[in-house]
Amino acid sequence: MTPELEQTLALLSSHRSVLGYMLLSRGHPVSIIRHTGGVFDGEHGKKYAGVIARIVETVQSGLEEINGNENEGDDVKFLRIRTKRHELMISPDGRYLLAVLHEPS
Amino acid sequence: MSSTAERRQQIEAKRAKLAELRKARADRQKSDSDRKSSETSAGSFTPRNNDVDDLLSSILRESRGPGATAGNGYLDSGELTPSSSMPGTPSMGTSLLPSSLSGRASRNSDFASSIGTTLAPSINSATDNVMAREMVPRFLPDLIDIEQELFELPTKKERVIYNKEVQTMEIEVETPNNEAETLQRGVSEVDIEALQAARDRELEEESVQLDKEIEEEIREIPPEELASILAAPELLEFVDSTTKMFYRAIHDYDPTRDYRVGTEAGSDESEGRVKRVCEFFDERYTKNRSITDVDWSPQYPELSVASYNKNAAALNEPDGIVAVWNLHLLERPEFVFHSQSDVLSVTFSPFHSNLVFGGTYSGQILLWDNRSKHLPVLKTPLSASGHTHPVYSMQMVGTQNAHNLITSSTDGTVCSWLVDMLAQPQETQELIHAGHNKTGEVAITIMDFPDNETTAFWVGTEEGNVYQANRYDRAGAKAGLNQYDVYKAHAGPVMGLHFHPTSGSVDFSDLFLTSSVDWTVKLWRTKSLAKPSTTPHVISPLYSFDESDDPVYDVKWHPTHPAVFGAVDGSGKFDLWNLNMDTEVPVVQTSVGTGRALNKLQWDKKDGRRAAIGGSDGKLYIYDIGDMAIPRESEWSDLQKTVSGMVGGGAQTNGLVDGDVRSIAGR
């Protein structure tokens, strides 16, 4: 784990409004590379991982459906889900997925 | 982990039972077809009641088993169903058991799959019983949900059919009416088979879902794999770019804000009409360093760049850092570039949105590209053909198609470079002051070109004088320093020099401001280039602004308002002057940061609302001056009047013209 990566992730999790982050690798099924924050621990965290993966899949397949067979189609770049209590920001990539849960003050 | 292992086991057990039942079903189907083809009496079945009872009880026990051990999630729902169905099954069993021996026997035969016996129509009823009973063990082991449903359906239907069949079948047996028989049987069998098909389908679905479940289980990554994933460079890049995205998103305006809900009134840290927008500082990169130069991006108004000098405390870190900051991303720089020597001047390339130039302490000129990583993509060589002294000043002149980077260093060398060819300068020029009594060298601290000028430029020197120089020979003037026209007034090194930007109805491009270590800011008018002097001639400033008590390190005209300029000094003050309002005192004087010296000031290129101020503490402050940046129509003519007023009343003002020094001293 390169020190730069460590630093960047540590900076992210120490941000005042960030409750935790989860770094997943895509593929079936998704697997958790790293996570911090009490929210993402243990079974609950695994559930989150499954849920997030499904959400991204749904949106992605929705986009594919809309775009039909146009070359390349559209890719999900950034998902921002604002709920009453928190905000979940998901950024998927071809290989990885970073999800951050934060509390907008 | 244990729960997942348990689940795995249970899933495996289910699978095994599924396989068993599938096999049983296949056999049953085979026997069904056999049954259809022949019609023999019911006598072939051998009542093996004991075996049947044993079988039944064992299966019932078995089904209770998984129901009892089922612990988690998926099987939780199942736990309820066996208990509900359990009472049903024994009763069912018991109700059926007495009803027909034949049924049991035939069921036995089926189950054993040894006797391919066929049953008389009377046995169809039994087979229905058997079906019912068979269903029981089949579903009990795993597909408990389905079991419940199916269990009910057949009971109702079965009973009906059974009753009917009993009545009709018996009659049928007595009258060998094959057609009727087959019809009846067909009907009932069709029903049965429909049921069976339904059951099979549901079985299949269940198994498919089970498979999916196992697949979708979130697995833990083994440590070796994890290490290799973490070491991948793509991961670092991905995390870098996504965290930047997150910070930007976090700082966005909250779209779900409801203004009807009242909040506590936040205290406004209003410093008059000049407000601090933000302060850029990064623990990792900018700690213990000072800002040496600041610039705004011409293409993206939210981007600014700052160059930093050496971090004396961290010798492993690169000596020079250039950081590009984004107004929307406060936590960390957008980009960071490294240099082996302190970077003293930096500029965005106005013609390429990706390039950043930097001049260093060693005399090298570096070019960074934000598409590449930290290191410069092009460097000038450390040779005599370029600079060998610190490059404090650089400027890009020309147009999109024909532009040059002009750099100046403290030994008087001025070089002109082509952007893509930094291997050697396009031209080098050493400014020499032949008439100087001590040394011909001109120690340039600051250099500026007037807007739209590419040949004539002015330099501020360490001795406090400002000279005009030419890059090339032109009509009436030679290339090199114009040593005769000396702009002499400052008592110390000139730290800032800025020409008035051309914008608006009146052209003030012959006015320039200088700021110096001698605590003053002076306003000058350039002598016409048409007639350079042949004898030493001193040019005095139009006006001198003496407000500050500290060296004034930078002064810059406002890009759109003709009468406004800003100055930053060594006590951490940012002075905003408006010549049309007051020439003696700045309009707003703001204390920036902790009172440490401010090194550079730069107005943003778009509308001049913001000023970037680089401090010696390594922090980049962004201030917003709001409406003061907006000029009225009359500003230009007003400024003309003001300037002519200054010129006229020059002797009375506090302009430190040479001749007045003695009189002031004598006061």
mmCIF file of C-alpha atoms in Angstrom, chain B residues 23-177:
data_model
loop_
_atom_site.group_PDB
_atom_site.id
_atom_site.type_symbol
_atom_site.label_atom_id
_atom_site.label_comp_id
_atom_site.label_asym_id
_atom_site.label_seq_id
_atom_site.Cartn_x
_atom_site.Cartn_y
_atom_site.Cartn_z
ATOM 1 C CA LYS B 23 -33.696 -38.037 -9.130
ATOM 2 C CA ALA B 24 -36.820 -39.179 -7.385
ATOM 3 C CA ARG B 25 -38.890 -37.022 -9.645
ATOM 4 C CA ALA B 26 -37.207 -38.421 -12.702
ATOM 5 C CA ASP B 27 -37.850 -41.903 -11.562
ATOM 6 C CA ARG B 28 -41.397 -41.095 -10.748
ATOM 7 C CA GLN B 29 -41.900 -39.663 -14.168
ATOM 8 C CA LYS B 30 -40.532 -42.768 -15.663
ATOM 9 C CA SER B 31 -42.822 -44.860 -13.596
ATOM 10 C CA ASP B 32 -45.685 -42.581 -14.497
ATOM 11 C CA SER B 33 -45.145 -43.192 -18.120
ATOM 12 C CA ASP B 34 -44.918 -46.868 -17.446
ATOM 13 C CA ARG B 35 -48.084 -46.698 -15.510
ATOM 14 C CA LYS B 36 -49.887 -45.006 -18.317
ATOM 15 C CA SER B 37 -48.924 -47.566 -20.818
ATOM 16 C CA SER B 38 -50.176 -50.535 -18.945
ATOM 17 C CA GLU B 39 -53.145 -51.222 -16.811
ATOM 18 C CA THR B 40 -52.790 -53.927 -14.426
ATOM 19 C CA SER B 41 -54.659 -54.675 -11.346
ATOM 20 C CA ALA B 42 -53.806 -53.276 -8.102
ATOM 21 C CA GLY B 43 -52.699 -56.544 -6.922
ATOM 22 C CA SER B 44 -49.122 -56.091 -7.846
ATOM 23 C CA PHE B 45 -48.385 -53.917 -4.994
ATOM 24 C CA THR B 46 -47.133 -55.657 -2.035
ATOM 25 C CA PRO B 47 -48.131 -54.015 1.118
ATOM 26 C CA ARG B 48 -44.968 -53.272 2.848
ATOM 27 C CA ASN B 49 -46.509 -51.087 5.411
ATOM 28 C CA ASN B 50 -43.687 -51.215 7.805
ATOM 29 C CA ASP B 51 -41.190 -50.025 5.287
ATOM 30 C CA VAL B 52 -43.447 -47.238 4.251
ATOM 31 C CA ASP B 53 -43.974 -46.146 7.798
ATOM 32 C CA ASP B 54 -40.286 -46.166 8.404
ATOM 33 C CA LEU B 55 -39.620 -44.211 5.341
ATOM 34 C CA LEU B 56 -42.247 -41.684 6.142
ATOM 35 C CA SER B 57 -41.143 -41.174 9.672
ATOM 36 C CA SER B 58 -37.537 -40.877 8.683
ATOM 37 C CA ILE B 59 -38.335 -38.320 6.068
ATOM 38 C CA LEU B 60 -40.503 -36.353 8.388
ATOM 39 C CA ARG B 61 -37.757 -36.319 10.926
ATOM 40 C CA GLU B 62 -35.318 -35.214 8.326
ATOM 41 C CA SER B 63 -37.462 -32.399 7.264
ATOM 42 C CA ARG B 64 -37.790 -31.250 10.787
ATOM 43 C CA GLY B 65 -34.044 -31.290 11.008
ATOM 44 C CA PRO B 66 -33.089 -28.583 8.548
ATOM 45 C CA GLY B 67 -35.997 -26.579 9.728
ATOM 46 C CA ALA B 68 -34.599 -26.611 13.220
ATOM 47 C CA THR B 69 -31.024 -25.780 12.349
ATOM 48 C CA ALA B 70 -31.855 -23.106 9.863
ATOM 49 C CA GLY B 71 -30.361 -19.985 11.337
ATOM 50 C CA ASN B 72 -29.892 -17.184 8.976
ATOM 51 C CA GLY B 73 -31.554 -14.898 6.644
ATOM 52 C CA TYR B 74 -32.754 -16.965 3.831
ATOM 53 C CA LEU B 75 -33.688 -19.892 5.892
ATOM 54 C CA ASP B 76 -35.321 -17.810 8.559
ATOM 55 C CA SER B 77 -38.526 -17.587 6.689
ATOM 56 C CA GLY B 78 -38.272 -21.244 6.111
ATOM 57 C CA GLU B 79 -38.148 -21.948 9.784
ATOM 58 C CA LEU B 80 -41.636 -20.810 10.263
ATOM 59 C CA THR B 81 -43.085 -22.802 7.486
ATOM 60 C CA PRO B 82 -42.044 -26.240 8.561
ATOM 61 C CA SER B 83 -43.632 -25.726 11.900
ATOM 62 C CA SER B 84 -46.818 -24.633 10.294
ATOM 63 C CA SER B 85 -46.762 -27.336 7.803
ATOM 64 C CA MET B 86 -45.544 -29.920 10.198
ATOM 65 C CA PRO B 87 -48.781 -30.319 11.990
ATOM 66 C CA GLY B 88 -50.360 -30.600 8.644
ATOM 67 C CA THR B 89 -48.191 -33.345 7.351
ATOM 68 C CA PRO B 90 -48.620 -35.861 10.080
ATOM 69 C CA SER B 91 -52.301 -35.243 10.116
ATOM 70 C CA MET B 92 -52.276 -35.533 6.427
ATOM 71 C CA GLY B 93 -50.321 -38.627 6.698
ATOM 72 C CA THR B 94 -52.532 -39.988 9.370
ATOM 73 C CA SER B 95 -55.618 -39.084 7.521
ATOM 74 C CA LEU B 96 -54.341 -40.792 4.485
ATOM 75 C CA LEU B 97 -52.829 -43.758 6.103
ATOM 76 C CA PRO B 98 -56.001 -45.314 7.181
ATOM 77 C CA SER B 99 -57.671 -44.384 3.974
ATOM 78 C CA SER B 100 -55.903 -46.664 1.673
ATOM 79 C CA LEU B 101 -53.325 -49.290 1.993
ATOM 80 C CA SER B 102 -53.006 -49.463 -1.639
ATOM 81 C CA GLY B 103 -51.881 -45.917 -1.774
ATOM 82 C CA ARG B 104 -49.099 -46.526 0.617
ATOM 83 C CA ALA B 105 -47.983 -49.484 -1.183
ATOM 84 C CA SER B 106 -47.973 -47.847 -4.517
ATOM 85 C CA ARG B 107 -46.111 -44.959 -3.027
ATOM 86 C CA ASN B 108 -43.642 -47.371 -1.713
ATOM 87 C CA SER B 109 -43.207 -48.850 -5.065
ATOM 88 C CA ASP B 110 -42.637 -45.514 -6.586
ATOM 89 C CA PHE B 111 -40.223 -44.461 -4.031
ATOM 90 C CA ALA B 112 -38.245 -47.575 -4.206
ATOM 91 C CA SER B 113 -38.378 -47.276 -7.917
ATOM 92 C CA SER B 114 -37.843 -50.909 -8.170
ATOM 93 C CA ILE B 115 -41.175 -52.131 -9.241
ATOM 94 C CA GLY B 116 -42.368 -50.657 -12.405
ATOM 95 C CA THR B 117 -45.824 -51.595 -11.487
ATOM 96 C CA THR B 118 -48.778 -49.975 -12.818
ATOM 97 C CA LEU B 119 -51.785 -49.396 -10.841
ATOM 98 C CA ALA B 120 -55.344 -49.809 -11.595
ATOM 99 C CA PRO B 121 -57.394 -46.723 -11.673
ATOM 100 C CA SER B 122 -58.291 -47.345 -8.117
ATOM 101 C CA ILE B 123 -54.739 -46.736 -7.359
ATOM 102 C CA ASN B 124 -54.803 -43.409 -8.987
ATOM 103 C CA SER B 125 -56.456 -42.108 -5.972
ATOM 104 C CA ALA B 126 -53.756 -43.714 -4.041
ATOM 105 C CA THR B 127 -51.184 -42.164 -6.238
ATOM 106 C CA ASP B 128 -52.741 -38.874 -5.545
ATOM 107 C CA ASN B 129 -52.362 -39.599 -1.922
ATOM 108 C CA VAL B 130 -48.929 -40.678 -2.706
ATOM 109 C CA MET B 131 -48.367 -37.517 -4.555
ATOM 110 C CA ALA B 132 -49.525 -35.625 -1.620
ATOM 111 C CA ARG B 133 -47.420 -37.622 0.687
ATOM 112 C CA GLU B 134 -44.546 -37.632 -1.634
ATOM 113 C CA MET B 135 -44.756 -33.939 -1.804
ATOM 114 C CA VAL B 136 -44.384 -33.756 1.850
ATOM 115 C CA PRO B 137 -40.941 -35.261 2.131
ATOM 116 C CA ARG B 138 -39.804 -33.769 -1.066
ATOM 117 C CA PHE B 139 -40.472 -30.241 -0.048
ATOM 118 C CA LEU B 140 -39.824 -30.465 3.591
ATOM 119 C CA PRO B 141 -36.036 -30.693 3.346
ATOM 120 C CA ASP B 142 -35.427 -27.404 1.679
ATOM 121 C CA LEU B 143 -37.995 -25.610 -0.359
ATOM 122 C CA ILE B 144 -40.056 -24.943 2.602
ATOM 123 C CA ASP B 145 -41.727 -21.863 1.258
ATOM 124 C CA ILE B 146 -43.033 -23.682 -1.675
ATOM 125 C CA GLU B 147 -43.934 -26.584 0.421
ATOM 126 C CA GLN B 148 -46.364 -24.549 2.313
ATOM 127 C CA GLU B 149 -48.191 -23.363 -0.711
ATOM 128 C CA LEU B 150 -48.207 -26.570 -2.524
ATOM 129 C CA PHE B 151 -49.163 -28.375 0.496
ATOM 130 C CA GLU B 152 -52.406 -26.546 0.700
ATOM 131 C CA LEU B 153 -53.358 -26.711 -2.880
ATOM 132 C CA PRO B 154 -53.101 -30.410 -3.239
ATOM 133 C CA THR B 155 -54.959 -31.046 -0.033
ATOM 134 C CA LYS B 156 -57.940 -29.258 -1.346
ATOM 135 C CA LYS B 157 -57.670 -30.488 -4.833
ATOM 136 C CA GLU B 158 -56.486 -33.848 -3.850
ATOM 137 C CA ARG B 159 -59.362 -34.368 -1.556
ATOM 138 C CA VAL B 160 -61.791 -33.380 -4.180
ATOM 139 C CA ILE B 161 -60.173 -35.515 -6.776
ATOM 140 C CA TYR B 162 -59.717 -38.317 -4.421
ATOM 141 C CA ASN B 163 -63.304 -38.318 -3.450
ATOM 142 C CA LYS B 164 -64.458 -38.172 -6.939
ATOM 143 C CA GLU B 165 -62.036 -40.716 -8.026
ATOM 144 C CA VAL B 166 -62.874 -43.050 -5.281
ATOM 145 C CA GLN B 167 -66.418 -42.972 -6.311
ATOM 146 C CA THR B 168 -65.831 -43.048 -9.947
ATOM 147 C CA MET B 169 -62.803 -45.216 -9.919
ATOM 148 C CA GLU B 170 -64.489 -47.974 -8.077
ATOM 149 C CA ILE B 171 -67.211 -47.973 -10.543
ATOM 150 C CA GLU B 172 -64.699 -47.844 -13.276
ATOM 151 C CA VAL B 173 -62.905 -50.855 -11.999
ATOM 152 C CA GLU B 174 -66.009 -52.879 -12.070
ATOM 153 C CA THR B 175 -66.881 -51.885 -15.560
ATOM 154 C CA PRO B 176 -63.866 -52.335 -17.750
ATOM 155 C CA ASN B 177 -64.439 -49.153 -19.574
#
